[in-house]
Amino acid sequence: MNVELRDDAVADFSEGAFFYESQRDGLGSYFVQSLKHDLGALSYTGGIHQTDLGAHRKLASKFPY
């Protein structure tokens, strides 16, 4: 399955990395790695999640917790 990010999601990804990095050194990188892992998993599990506005939706597994 192809995973696509909307433009606003890409902006949120960048802003989130900056925010978490400003909280603690290395946390921004951990945020990016965690989301990349979640996105990679979607290639296997995509399509089984709830839909919202016509698209399947899955929340990040580790952030913003």
N, CA, C and O of each residue as an XYZ file, in Angstrom:
260
protein
N       0.836     -1.174      0.000
C       0.000      0.000      0.000
C       0.886      1.245      0.000
O       1.923      1.279      0.663
N       0.475      2.248     -0.737
C       1.159      3.536     -0.770
C       0.688      4.395      0.393
O      -0.514      4.523      0.625
N       1.615      4.975      1.115
C       1.277      5.882      2.212
C       1.593      7.297      1.756
O       2.712      7.594      1.337
N       0.603      8.155      1.841
C       0.784      9.551      1.442
C       0.474     10.459      2.616
O      -0.461     10.211      3.379
N       1.261     11.509      2.754
C       1.006     12.507      3.787
C       0.475     13.769      3.139
O       1.007     14.237      2.132
N      -0.567     14.310      3.718
C      -1.076     15.592      3.235
C      -0.073     16.674      3.585
O       0.732     16.510      4.502
N      -0.121     17.793      2.846
C       0.818     18.887      3.072
C       0.791     19.380      4.510
O       1.839     19.670      5.087
N      -0.402     19.476      5.094
C      -0.475     19.950      6.471
C       0.125     18.936      7.444
O       0.622     19.325      8.501
N       0.090     17.651      7.109
C       0.714     16.636      7.960
C       2.240     16.750      7.901
O       2.918     16.564      8.911
N       2.770     17.054      6.727
C       4.219     17.240      6.594
C       4.663     18.436      7.432
O       5.698     18.380      8.096
N       3.885     19.511      7.402
C       4.206     20.692      8.215
C       4.132     20.343      9.703
O       4.994     20.763     10.475
N       3.124     19.587     10.111
C       3.001     19.164     11.513
C       4.188     18.295     11.923
O       4.684     18.411     13.043
N       4.637     17.440     11.035
C       5.787     16.566     11.283
C       7.021     17.419     11.612
O       7.721     17.157     12.591
N       7.275     18.431     10.792
C       8.432     19.308     11.004
C       8.290     20.121     12.275
O       9.236     20.234     13.054
N       7.112     20.689     12.489
C       6.884     21.489     13.698
C       7.003     20.640     14.959
O       7.538     21.090     15.972
N       6.502     19.414     14.889
C       6.599     18.517     16.034
C       8.044     18.179     16.366
O       8.427     18.165     17.536
N       8.841     17.910     15.351
C      10.255     17.604     15.572
C      10.965     18.793     16.220
O      11.760     18.616     17.143
N      10.681     19.987     15.742
C      11.287     21.189     16.320
C      10.845     21.365     17.772
O      11.666     21.648     18.644
N       9.539     21.196     18.032
C       9.011     21.351     19.386
C       9.674     20.378     20.349
O      10.162     20.786     21.403
N       9.697     19.087     19.997
C      10.255     18.098     20.908
C      11.753     18.282     21.097
O      12.269     18.043     22.188
N      12.451     18.699     20.066
C      13.888     18.955     20.202
C      14.131     20.121     21.152
O      15.116     20.125     21.891
N      13.236     21.112     21.138
C      13.398     22.260     22.042
C      13.114     21.871     23.495
O      13.534     22.568     24.418
N      12.402     20.762     23.697
C      12.122     20.300     25.051
C      13.314     19.558     25.658
O      13.597     19.675     26.850
N      14.005     18.791     24.807
C      15.164     18.025     25.275
C      15.995     17.590     24.070
O      15.451     17.158     23.054
N      17.299     17.705     24.189
C      18.194     17.298     23.099
C      17.954     15.835     22.742
O      17.915     14.969     23.617
N      17.793     15.570     21.443
C      17.605     14.214     20.945
C      16.148     13.775     20.885
O      15.832     12.795     20.210
N      15.250     14.481     21.577
C      13.846     14.071     21.576
C      13.203     14.310     20.217
O      12.324     13.550     19.810
N      13.626     15.351     19.509
C      13.110     15.601     18.163
C      13.459     14.466     17.212
O      12.636     14.053     16.396
N      14.685     13.963     17.323
C      15.107     12.832     16.489
C      14.318     11.578     16.837
O      13.939     10.810     15.952
N      14.073     11.374     18.114
C      13.281     10.224     18.545
C      11.857     10.328     18.009
O      11.273      9.328     17.590
N      11.302     11.526     18.023
C       9.974     11.776     17.477
C       9.921     11.383     15.998
O       9.008     10.678     15.567
N      10.909     11.845     15.228
C      10.960     11.542     13.795
C      11.095     10.039     13.568
O      10.389      9.478     12.730
N      11.987      9.385     14.300
C      12.169      7.934     14.148
C      10.886      7.174     14.476
O      10.523      6.227     13.778
N      10.203      7.593     15.542
C       8.960      6.927     15.938
C       7.890      7.060     14.866
O       7.205      6.090     14.541
N       7.746      8.265     14.316
C       6.736      8.464     13.278
C       7.094      7.724     11.995
O       6.210      7.203     11.315
N       8.383      7.673     11.656
C       8.785      6.916     10.469
C       8.468      5.434     10.652
O       8.058      4.763      9.705
N       8.655      4.933     11.847
C       8.310      3.539     12.127
C       6.801      3.331     11.948
O       6.373      2.368     11.312
N       6.003      4.239     12.513
C       4.547      4.146     12.366
C       4.127      4.210     10.904
O       3.245      3.465     10.476
N       4.751      5.092     10.140
C       4.414      5.222      8.719
C       4.806      3.963      7.948
O       4.077      3.523      7.059
N       5.946      3.391      8.284
C       6.378      2.146      7.640
C       5.416      1.002      7.914
O       5.157      0.176      7.039
N       4.888      0.955      9.131
C       3.937     -0.104      9.494
C       2.644      0.021      8.698
O       1.958     -0.973      8.460
N       2.317      1.232      8.290
C       1.088      1.427      7.516
C       1.129      0.712      6.171
O       0.082      0.373      5.618
N       2.314      0.482      5.646
C       2.393     -0.224      4.368
C       1.875     -1.660      4.504
O       1.490     -2.281      3.513
N       1.868     -2.184      5.743
C       1.352     -3.529      6.000
C      -0.071     -3.518      6.544
O      -0.871     -4.398      6.227
N      -0.384     -2.515      7.368
C      -1.670     -2.503      8.063
C      -2.637     -1.451      7.532
O      -3.767     -1.350      8.009
N      -2.204     -0.671      6.554
C      -3.048      0.393      6.022
C      -4.348     -0.140      5.462
O      -4.383     -1.183      4.810
N      -5.412      0.591      5.726
C      -6.717      0.211      5.216
C      -7.604     -0.459      6.245
O      -8.789     -0.673      5.991
N      -7.050     -0.795      7.411
C      -7.864     -1.453      8.434
C      -8.314     -0.476      9.517
O      -9.085     -0.842     10.405
N      -7.841      0.746      9.448
C      -8.134      1.726     10.486
C      -9.434      2.472     10.199
O      -9.980      2.399      9.098
N      -9.914      3.188     11.206
C     -11.145      3.968     11.038
C     -10.956      5.008      9.947
O      -9.834      5.426      9.662
N     -12.044      5.415      9.350
C     -11.970      6.443      8.320
C     -12.479      7.762      8.872
O     -13.358      7.805      9.732
N     -11.904      8.826      8.356
C     -12.274     10.184      8.735
C     -12.164     11.039      7.487
O     -11.082     11.159      6.911
N     -13.257     11.628      7.067
C     -13.291     12.455      5.860
C     -12.817     11.684      4.630
O     -12.159     12.249      3.756
N     -13.146     10.411      4.564
C     -12.838      9.606      3.395
C     -11.440      9.013      3.364
O     -11.060      8.391      2.371
N     -10.663      9.191      4.433
C      -9.310      8.636      4.474
C      -9.152      7.808      5.749
O      -9.759      8.111      6.776
N      -8.338      6.772      5.673
C      -8.055      5.978      6.864
C      -7.157      6.792      7.788
O      -6.299      7.553      7.340
N      -7.375      6.611      9.082
C      -6.679      7.442     10.065
C      -6.114      6.559     11.169
O      -6.811      5.696     11.703
N      -4.851      6.779     11.507
C      -4.227      6.084     12.626
C      -3.388      7.102     13.381
O      -2.616      7.851     12.783
N      -3.545      7.122     14.691
C      -2.759      8.027     15.524
C      -1.367      7.471     15.753
O      -1.150      6.262     15.676
N      -0.430      8.353     16.033
C       0.945      7.931     16.337
C       0.944      7.072     17.601
O       0.159      7.314     18.518
N       1.806      6.089     17.647
C       1.799      5.157     18.773
C       2.456      5.724     20.029
O       2.057      5.360     21.135
N       3.453      6.606     19.894
C       4.173      7.084     21.081
C       4.000      8.564     21.372
O       4.183      8.983     22.515
N       3.671      9.331     20.425
C       3.565     10.774     20.635
C       2.135     11.192     20.417
O       1.470     10.623     19.551
N       1.635     12.136     21.141
C       2.275     13.137     22.011
C       2.361     12.735     23.469
O       2.348     13.609     24.335
N       2.447     11.474     23.774
C       2.419     11.017     25.165
C       3.697     11.273     25.903
O       3.808     10.937     27.082
